[in-house]
Every structure is written in structure tokens, then in C-alpha cells.
CSV table of C-alpha atoms (C1' of nucleotides) in Angstrom, one decimal:
chain,number,residue,atom,x,y,z
J,147,UNK,CA,-58.0,-125.5,-5.4
J,148,UNK,CA,-54.9,-123.6,-4.9
J,149,UNK,CA,-54.7,-121.6,-7.8
J,150,UNK,CA,-55.3,-117.9,-7.0
J,151,UNK,CA,-55.4,-115.8,-10.1
J,152,UNK,CA,-55.4,-112.0,-10.3
J,153,UNK,CA,-59.0,-111.3,-10.0
J,154,UNK,CA,-59.0,-113.5,-6.9
J,155,UNK,CA,-56.1,-111.4,-5.4
J,156,UNK,CA,-58.3,-108.4,-6.1
J,157,UNK,CA,-61.3,-109.9,-4.2
J,158,UNK,CA,-59.2,-111.0,-1.3
J,159,UNK,CA,-57.4,-107.4,-1.2
J,160,UNK,CA,-60.7,-105.8,-1.4
J,161,UNK,CA,-62.3,-108.1,1.5
J,162,UNK,CA,-59.1,-107.4,3.7
J,163,UNK,CA,-59.8,-103.8,3.4
J,164,UNK,CA,-63.7,-104.0,4.2
J,165,UNK,CA,-65.6,-107.1,4.4
J,166,UNK,CA,-69.0,-105.5,4.6
J,167,UNK,CA,-69.5,-104.5,0.8
J,168,UNK,CA,-72.1,-106.2,-1.1
J,169,UNK,CA,-71.2,-108.7,-3.7
J,170,UNK,CA,-72.7,-106.2,-6.2
J,171,UNK,CA,-69.8,-103.5,-5.1
J,172,UNK,CA,-67.4,-106.1,-4.9
J,173,UNK,CA,-68.2,-107.6,-8.4
J,174,UNK,CA,-68.1,-104.1,-9.8
J,175,UNK,CA,-64.9,-103.2,-8.2
J,176,UNK,CA,-63.1,-106.6,-9.7
J,177,UNK,CA,-64.9,-106.5,-13.2
J,178,UNK,CA,-67.5,-109.3,-12.6
J,179,UNK,CA,-71.0,-110.2,-12.2
J,180,UNK,CA,-72.5,-110.1,-8.9
J,181,UNK,CA,-72.8,-114.0,-9.3
J,182,UNK,CA,-69.5,-115.2,-10.7
J,183,UNK,CA,-67.9,-112.9,-7.8
J,184,UNK,CA,-70.1,-114.8,-5.4
J,185,UNK,CA,-69.0,-118.2,-6.7
J,186,UNK,CA,-65.3,-117.3,-6.5
J,187,UNK,CA,-65.6,-115.8,-2.8
J,188,UNK,CA,-67.5,-119.3,-1.8
J,189,UNK,CA,-64.5,-121.1,-3.0
J,190,UNK,CA,-61.8,-119.0,-1.4
J,191,UNK,CA,-63.8,-119.6,1.7
J,192,UNK,CA,-64.1,-123.0,1.5
J,193,UNK,CA,-60.4,-123.5,0.7
J,194,UNK,CA,-59.7,-121.7,3.7
J,195,UNK,CA,-57.7,-118.9,2.2
J,196,UNK,CA,-60.3,-116.8,3.6
J,197,UNK,CA,-60.4,-117.8,7.1
J,198,UNK,CA,-62.9,-115.9,8.7
J,199,UNK,CA,-64.4,-112.4,8.8
J,200,UNK,CA,-64.3,-110.3,12.2
J,201,UNK,CA,-65.0,-107.0,13.5
J,202,UNK,CA,-61.9,-105.0,14.5
J,203,UNK,CA,-62.4,-102.6,17.6
J,204,UNK,CA,-60.7,-99.8,18.9
J,205,UNK,CA,-58.3,-100.3,21.7
J,206,UNK,CA,-58.2,-96.9,22.8
J,207,UNK,CA,-61.8,-96.4,23.3
J,208,UNK,CA,-62.0,-99.8,25.3
J,209,UNK,CA,-59.2,-98.6,27.5
J,210,UNK,CA,-56.6,-100.8,26.4
J,211,UNK,CA,-54.2,-97.8,25.2
J,212,UNK,CA,-51.0,-99.4,26.0
J,213,UNK,CA,-49.3,-102.0,23.7
J,214,UNK,CA,-46.3,-103.8,25.1
J,215,UNK,CA,-44.0,-106.4,23.7
J,216,UNK,CA,-42.7,-108.9,26.6
J,217,UNK,CA,-39.5,-110.8,25.8
J,218,UNK,CA,-39.3,-114.1,28.0
J,219,UNK,CA,-36.5,-116.6,28.8
J,220,UNK,CA,-36.5,-119.7,30.5
J,221,UNK,CA,-34.2,-122.3,31.9
J,222,UNK,CA,-36.8,-125.1,32.0
J,223,UNK,CA,-36.7,-127.4,29.3
J,224,UNK,CA,-39.4,-129.7,30.8
J,225,UNK,CA,-41.1,-131.5,27.8
J,226,UNK,CA,-44.4,-130.2,29.2
J,227,UNK,CA,-43.3,-126.7,29.9
J,228,UNK,CA,-44.1,-125.2,26.6
J,229,UNK,CA,-47.4,-126.8,26.5
J,230,UNK,CA,-48.1,-125.2,30.1
J,231,UNK,CA,-47.0,-122.0,28.6
J,232,UNK,CA,-48.8,-122.1,25.5
J,233,UNK,CA,-52.1,-122.8,27.6
J,234,UNK,CA,-51.4,-120.3,29.9
J,235,UNK,CA,-51.1,-117.4,27.1
J,236,UNK,CA,-54.2,-118.6,25.4
J,237,UNK,CA,-56.4,-118.2,28.4
J,238,UNK,CA,-55.4,-114.3,29.2
J,239,UNK,CA,-57.3,-112.4,26.9
J,240,UNK,CA,-54.7,-109.4,27.2
J,241,UNK,CA,-52.2,-111.6,25.2
J,242,UNK,CA,-52.8,-110.9,21.2
J,243,UNK,CA,-49.7,-112.8,20.2
J,244,UNK,CA,-47.3,-115.3,21.5
J,245,UNK,CA,-44.4,-116.8,19.5
J,246,UNK,CA,-41.3,-119.0,19.9
J,247,UNK,CA,-38.4,-117.3,18.1
J,248,UNK,CA,-35.4,-118.4,16.7
J,249,UNK,CA,-32.3,-118.3,19.2
J,250,UNK,CA,-33.5,-121.6,21.5
J,251,UNK,CA,-35.3,-120.3,24.4
J,252,UNK,CA,-36.7,-117.1,23.4
J,253,UNK,CA,-40.2,-116.2,23.6
J,254,UNK,CA,-41.8,-113.0,22.4
J,255,UNK,CA,-45.5,-111.9,23.5
J,256,UNK,CA,-47.3,-109.0,22.5
J,257,UNK,CA,-50.0,-107.8,24.8
J,258,UNK,CA,-52.5,-104.8,25.1
J,259,UNK,CA,-53.4,-103.3,28.7
J,260,UNK,CA,-54.8,-100.2,30.0
J,261,UNK,CA,-51.5,-98.8,31.7
J,262,UNK,CA,-48.3,-99.6,33.3
J,263,UNK,CA,-50.2,-100.8,36.6
J,264,UNK,CA,-52.3,-103.3,34.5
J,265,UNK,CA,-49.3,-104.3,32.8
J,266,UNK,CA,-47.6,-105.5,36.1
J,267,UNK,CA,-50.9,-107.3,36.9
J,268,UNK,CA,-50.5,-109.4,33.6
J,269,UNK,CA,-46.5,-109.9,34.6
J,270,UNK,CA,-47.8,-111.2,38.1
J,271,UNK,CA,-50.3,-113.5,36.6
J,272,UNK,CA,-48.1,-114.8,34.1
J,273,UNK,CA,-45.0,-115.4,36.4
J,274,UNK,CA,-47.6,-117.2,38.8
J,275,UNK,CA,-48.7,-119.6,36.1
J,276,UNK,CA,-45.4,-120.8,34.5
J,277,UNK,CA,-41.7,-120.2,35.9
J,278,UNK,CA,-39.9,-117.7,33.9
J,279,UNK,CA,-36.2,-117.1,34.3
J,280,UNK,CA,-36.2,-113.8,32.6
J,281,UNK,CA,-38.9,-111.4,31.6
J,282,UNK,CA,-38.1,-108.0,30.0
J,283,UNK,CA,-41.0,-105.7,28.8
J,284,UNK,CA,-40.7,-103.2,26.1
J,285,UNK,CA,-43.7,-100.6,25.6
J,286,UNK,CA,-45.0,-99.2,22.4
J,287,UNK,CA,-44.7,-95.2,22.4
J,288,UNK,CA,-46.0,-95.1,19.0
J,289,UNK,CA,-47.6,-96.9,16.4
J,290,UNK,CA,-46.5,-96.1,13.1
J,291,UNK,CA,-48.4,-99.2,11.2
J,292,UNK,CA,-50.5,-101.8,12.3
J,293,UNK,CA,-52.7,-104.3,9.8
J,294,UNK,CA,-54.2,-107.5,9.3
J,295,UNK,CA,-54.0,-106.9,5.6
J,296,UNK,CA,-51.4,-109.4,4.3
J,297,UNK,CA,-49.4,-108.9,1.3
J,298,UNK,CA,-51.0,-110.2,-1.9
D,76,UNK,CA,-71.9,-92.4,23.6
D,77,UNK,CA,-69.0,-93.9,25.6
D,78,UNK,CA,-71.0,-96.1,28.0
D,79,UNK,CA,-70.7,-99.7,27.0
D,80,UNK,CA,-72.6,-102.0,29.2
D,81,UNK,CA,-72.6,-105.8,29.5
D,82,UNK,CA,-74.7,-106.2,26.5
D,83,UNK,CA,-72.6,-104.3,24.6
D,84,UNK,CA,-69.7,-106.3,25.5
D,85,UNK,CA,-71.4,-109.6,24.9
D,86,UNK,CA,-72.1,-108.0,21.1
D,87,UNK,CA,-68.4,-107.1,20.7
D,88,UNK,CA,-67.3,-110.4,22.0
D,89,UNK,CA,-69.3,-112.3,19.3
D,90,UNK,CA,-68.6,-109.9,16.5
D,91,UNK,CA,-64.8,-110.2,17.3
D,92,UNK,CA,-65.0,-113.7,16.7
D,93,UNK,CA,-67.3,-113.9,13.8
D,94,UNK,CA,-68.7,-110.7,11.7
D,95,UNK,CA,-70.5,-112.9,9.7
D,96,UNK,CA,-73.4,-113.9,11.8
D,97,UNK,CA,-77.0,-112.7,11.2
D,98,UNK,CA,-78.7,-110.1,13.7
D,99,UNK,CA,-81.1,-112.8,14.3
D,100,UNK,CA,-78.5,-115.2,15.7
D,101,UNK,CA,-76.5,-112.2,17.4
D,102,UNK,CA,-79.6,-111.1,19.0
D,103,UNK,CA,-80.5,-114.4,20.4
D,104,UNK,CA,-76.8,-114.9,21.6
D,105,UNK,CA,-77.2,-111.7,23.7
D,106,UNK,CA,-81.0,-112.0,24.7
D,107,UNK,CA,-82.2,-108.9,22.7
D,108,UNK,CA,-84.6,-109.0,19.5
D,109,UNK,CA,-83.1,-108.6,16.0
D,110,UNK,CA,-83.3,-104.8,15.9
D,111,UNK,CA,-82.7,-103.8,19.5
D,112,UNK,CA,-79.4,-105.5,18.5
D,113,UNK,CA,-79.1,-104.1,15.3
D,114,UNK,CA,-79.4,-100.2,16.9
D,115,UNK,CA,-76.5,-101.2,19.3
D,116,UNK,CA,-74.4,-102.4,16.6
D,117,UNK,CA,-75.2,-99.0,14.9
D,118,UNK,CA,-74.3,-97.0,17.7
D,119,UNK,CA,-71.2,-99.0,18.3
D,120,UNK,CA,-70.1,-98.6,14.7
D,121,UNK,CA,-70.7,-95.0,14.7
D,122,UNK,CA,-68.9,-94.0,17.8
D,123,UNK,CA,-66.1,-95.8,16.4
D,124,UNK,CA,-65.7,-98.8,19.1
D,125,UNK,CA,-66.3,-101.1,15.9
D,126,UNK,CA,-63.7,-99.6,13.7
D,127,UNK,CA,-64.4,-101.9,10.6
D,128,UNK,CA,-64.9,-105.6,9.5
D,129,UNK,CA,-62.5,-107.4,7.6
D,130,UNK,CA,-61.5,-110.8,6.1
D,131,UNK,CA,-58.5,-112.6,7.9
D,132,UNK,CA,-56.6,-114.7,5.3
D,133,UNK,CA,-54.6,-117.4,5.8
D,134,UNK,CA,-50.7,-116.7,5.3
D,135,UNK,CA,-49.7,-120.2,4.7
D,136,UNK,CA,-52.1,-120.6,1.8
D,137,UNK,CA,-50.8,-117.3,0.4
D,138,UNK,CA,-47.1,-118.4,0.7
D,139,UNK,CA,-46.4,-116.1,3.6
D,140,UNK,CA,-45.3,-118.7,5.9
D,141,UNK,CA,-42.5,-116.9,7.8
D,142,UNK,CA,-43.2,-114.4,10.4
D,143,UNK,CA,-40.4,-112.3,11.5
D,144,UNK,CA,-39.6,-109.6,14.1
D,145,UNK,CA,-37.0,-106.9,13.1
D,146,UNK,CA,-35.4,-104.9,15.4
D,147,UNK,CA,-34.2,-101.5,14.4
D,148,UNK,CA,-31.7,-99.1,15.7
D,149,UNK,CA,-30.7,-95.6,14.3
D,150,UNK,CA,-28.2,-93.0,14.8
D,151,UNK,CA,-29.9,-90.6,12.9
D,152,UNK,CA,-32.2,-88.2,14.7
D,153,UNK,CA,-33.4,-85.6,12.1
D,154,UNK,CA,-36.6,-84.6,12.6
D,155,UNK,CA,-37.9,-86.1,9.6
D,156,UNK,CA,-36.0,-89.2,9.7
D,157,UNK,CA,-39.0,-90.7,11.4
D,158,UNK,CA,-41.5,-89.4,9.1
D,159,UNK,CA,-39.5,-90.9,6.2
D,160,UNK,CA,-39.2,-94.2,8.1
D,161,UNK,CA,-43.1,-94.2,8.8
D,162,UNK,CA,-43.5,-93.7,5.2
D,163,UNK,CA,-41.4,-96.6,4.2
D,164,UNK,CA,-43.1,-99.2,6.2
D,165,UNK,CA,-46.4,-98.2,5.4
D,166,UNK,CA,-45.7,-98.6,1.7
D,167,UNK,CA,-44.1,-102.2,2.1
D,168,UNK,CA,-47.2,-104.6,2.2
D,169,UNK,CA,-45.1,-107.5,4.1
D,170,UNK,CA,-44.9,-105.2,7.0
D,171,UNK,CA,-47.8,-105.8,9.2
D,172,UNK,CA,-46.8,-103.4,12.4
D,173,UNK,CA,-44.1,-101.1,13.1
D,174,UNK,CA,-43.8,-99.6,16.6
D,175,UNK,CA,-41.4,-97.0,18.0
D,176,UNK,CA,-40.3,-98.7,21.5
D,177,UNK,CA,-39.3,-97.4,25.0
D,178,UNK,CA,-35.7,-97.1,25.3
D,179,UNK,CA,-35.3,-94.1,22.9
D,180,UNK,CA,-34.1,-95.3,19.4
D,181,UNK,CA,-35.7,-98.6,19.3
D,182,UNK,CA,-38.0,-99.8,16.7
D,183,UNK,CA,-39.8,-102.8,16.2
D,184,UNK,CA,-41.1,-104.5,12.9
D,185,UNK,CA,-43.3,-107.3,12.4
D,186,UNK,CA,-43.4,-108.7,8.9
D,187,UNK,CA,-44.7,-111.7,6.8
D,188,UNK,CA,-42.8,-113.1,4.1
D,189,UNK,CA,-42.6,-116.6,2.0
D,190,UNK,CA,-38.9,-117.6,3.3
D,191,UNK,CA,-35.5,-116.1,4.5
D,192,UNK,CA,-34.8,-115.2,1.0
D,193,UNK,CA,-37.8,-113.1,0.5
D,194,UNK,CA,-36.8,-111.6,4.1
D,195,UNK,CA,-33.5,-110.7,2.8
D,196,UNK,CA,-35.4,-108.9,-0.4
D,197,UNK,CA,-37.4,-107.1,2.1
D,198,UNK,CA,-34.3,-106.2,4.5
D,199,UNK,CA,-32.4,-104.8,1.2
D,200,UNK,CA,-35.2,-102.7,0.1
D,201,UNK,CA,-35.7,-101.2,3.6
D,202,UNK,CA,-32.1,-100.1,4.2
D,203,UNK,CA,-32.2,-98.7,0.5
D,204,UNK,CA,-34.9,-96.3,1.6
D,205,UNK,CA,-34.1,-95.2,5.1
D,206,UNK,CA,-30.5,-95.3,7.0
D,207,UNK,CA,-30.4,-97.8,9.7
D,208,UNK,CA,-27.4,-98.1,11.8
D,209,UNK,CA,-28.5,-101.6,13.4
D,210,UNK,CA,-31.0,-104.1,12.1
D,211,UNK,CA,-31.4,-107.2,13.8
D,212,UNK,CA,-34.1,-110.0,12.6
D,213,UNK,CA,-35.6,-112.9,14.8
D,214,UNK,CA,-37.8,-115.4,13.1
D,215,UNK,CA,-41.0,-117.2,14.5
D,216,UNK,CA,-40.6,-120.7,14.9
D,217,UNK,CA,-43.8,-121.5,16.2
D,218,UNK,CA,-47.1,-119.5,17.0
D,219,UNK,CA,-48.4,-120.2,20.2
D,220,UNK,CA,-51.3,-117.5,19.6
D,221,UNK,CA,-52.2,-114.9,17.6
D,222,UNK,CA,-55.4,-113.1,17.6
D,223,UNK,CA,-57.5,-109.9,16.8
D,224,UNK,CA,-59.7,-110.2,19.6
D,225,UNK,CA,-59.2,-107.7,22.3
D,226,UNK,CA,-59.9,-108.1,25.9
D,227,UNK,CA,-63.5,-106.8,27.0
L,240,DA,C1',-84.5,-94.0,26.6
L,241,DG,C1',-84.7,-98.5,24.9
L,242,DT,C1',-87.6,-102.3,23.7
L,243,DG,C1',-90.4,-106.1,20.5
L,244,DA,C1',-93.3,-106.8,16.3
L,245,DA,C1',-94.1,-106.5,11.8
L,246,DA,C1',-93.6,-104.4,7.1
L,247,DC,C1',-90.4,-103.1,3.5
L,248,DA,C1',-86.6,-103.5,0.5
L,249,DC,C1',-82.5,-105.2,-0.5
L,250,DT,C1',-79.0,-109.0,-0.9
L,251,DC,C1',-77.3,-113.5,-0.7
L,252,DT,C1',-78.0,-118.1,-2.8
L,253,DA,C1',-78.8,-121.6,-6.0
L,254,DG,C1',-81.1,-123.7,-9.6
L,255,DA,C1',-81.4,-123.6,-14.9
L,256,DT,C1',-80.5,-121.8,-19.4
F,8,DA,C1',-71.6,-115.9,-17.9
F,9,DT,C1',-76.5,-114.3,-17.5
F,10,DC,C1',-81.2,-114.9,-15.7
F,11,DT,C1',-84.7,-116.1,-12.5
F,12,DA,C1',-86.8,-116.9,-8.3
F,13,DG,C1',-87.1,-117.9,-3.3
F,14,DA,C1',-84.9,-117.6,0.9
F,15,DG,C1',-82.9,-114.8,4.5
F,16,DT,C1',-81.1,-110.4,6.0
F,17,DG,C1',-80.7,-105.7,7.1
F,18,DT,C1',-83.4,-101.5,7.7
F,19,DT,C1',-87.4,-98.7,8.8
F,20,DT,C1',-91.5,-97.7,11.1
F,21,DC,C1',-94.7,-98.1,14.6
F,22,DA,C1',-96.7,-99.1,19.2
F,23,DC,C1',-95.6,-100.1,23.9
F,24,DT,C1',-93.3,-99.8,28.8
DNA sequence: AGTGAAACACTCTAGAT
DNA sequence: ATCTAGAGTGTTTCACT
């Protein structure tokens, strides 16, 4: 159930790049029959190694051309502050990632907005929901790499 | 070709969450027949709004439990330094994202590794390839949110 | 231009060998 | 692992509005 061999890795690698291909093509790619391949994919799904399949959209074409990383500090250590913060970021669709980092009271947020004005609106909404002692934004000038493919 | 209406948004939203559902289900969800829906999806794909469909894997189950953000500074401003750096990060599969940030000579890298020892190996490989004057890592202690779904 | 209904062709899925 | 068969899906065609 946890044993992932070379063929499984090849399958996963192919599906990370393109989840649309038929089992026929996938099987050919990894040197397996359509059916043997299907069974392995099924196991990988049921064991949760494959979490789900999704469509990846183009941010530019949706008017979300500005990617921003927001560094957040708080002085507040209420037991439920974090809970409130977590709930807030989950409800804001522009926020793609939010992480509690090493270094005690540091949080990092990754968001996508249309422009600087739109970022400011996001910022205002965020500080209205939870109190943050220090917030600093860094904007992405150039995307050298961005992928959902994990190393296998 | 660039006009995305409400129904398209509903389609995109559904496919961002789950690209596996049939056109039948998808159509029902947005109030369209199977193939009215199919034609819209086709257009969204051809116009590039839908970039691709991929499988998302579970990092834990693949032994990539440690997420890390690496902040990089360089003193080098050779015209081709950036090119070399970009090539290097693209070739390293543990690196999921690499960004040139505002603030002149600041780069941010997002990577996934198995543990701190594995991070060190990544670090060594990176500085062997390109010269970096300052590198500092922050590790993710807790993932509050992480999604590929864009705001629609 | 954009829709729904039906026909077709193909792929998935599952059981048996 | 291969074969087979049935169910379900994507895709095309056509008629309609």
C-alpha cells in the first residue's frame, strides 16, 4: 500500500504533467497493458498518493497578473488567534497559500491579484479581519519557475 | 475569445476543484446540456484559459514532508547570471517555484524536500551551480492553506 | 451564435480465464 | 497479464430557436 516502485513513479510523473491522457497512452508510456496500468492508477488513487485531478488556469487571462508574497508578524498570541487567522485566509480566494514559518511569529502568504490597487484592497480586508502587528509585501517581478509537479 | 461569462466561470470553478467529473455532471452543475458544456470547455482550452489538467500528488506520502522557502541574494549582476540561475532551478525537481522579487536583487525559492538533511543537499547543489552571496531558509511549520484554485 | 437531442465511436471498468 | 463484454463518456451531426 505504501510501496511505490519505478513503474508507479513513471505513471505518477506522466499524470503530474498531463492527467488527460488515456490509459492506452499511459500504459504504452510506462510499458504496461491498458489494464495493468488502470489497476495501478486505481491503487494510487485509493491510497491517496494521487490526491485529485484538477484544471490549471492561466492567471494572466483571468486578470490575475500580479503575484505577491506577504510577510506577516503578530504580537498577539491568543490561543485562538491562529484559528481565526487560518479561517480568514481560507475564505479569501486570492490567497493561494498561507504558512506558519520557523522563527516563532512569522507567517508567509502567497496571493494572486490583478494589480497593486487590488493588492491594497486585499490587505485592507485582511487587517480588518485579524489584527496583525506588521505586514510587508514583496511583489513578483518575474516567474522563473512555477509547477505543481513533485520530485519523484 | 476573451469573453468569459458567468457560466464559464462556473465551469472553470468546477474544473479547478475536480477535473475528473463527466460533462454530464458538469453540465448539470452549471445548467447546460452535456455538449453545450463540452463546446464551452473546448473553447476555454483552445483559448488557453485552461492551461492543462494535472494530477496533484500527496507530498507526505512521497516523502516530501518538508516545505521550505529560500531567500536568495546575489552580488553578481552579469547579464547572463539570471539566465544561469533560471536554468539551474528549472533542472532541480525539488524546486517548485522561483521568483525574482521587488527590491532589486532578491529571489525567492519554494522547494519541497524530505527533511533538513535533504534541504542541505539541495542547498549545496544550488550554490555549486550558481554563485549566491546570501542564502537564508525558512521552513514551513504548518500549512494553513495551499491551493491551485484561482479566484474567479 | 448558441442550444438540446440523438447517434456514433471510443475509453473506462470489471469480471473471468 | 490478457481477453472480453457491458457501461459510461467524449465527440460529431443535425435540427431548432
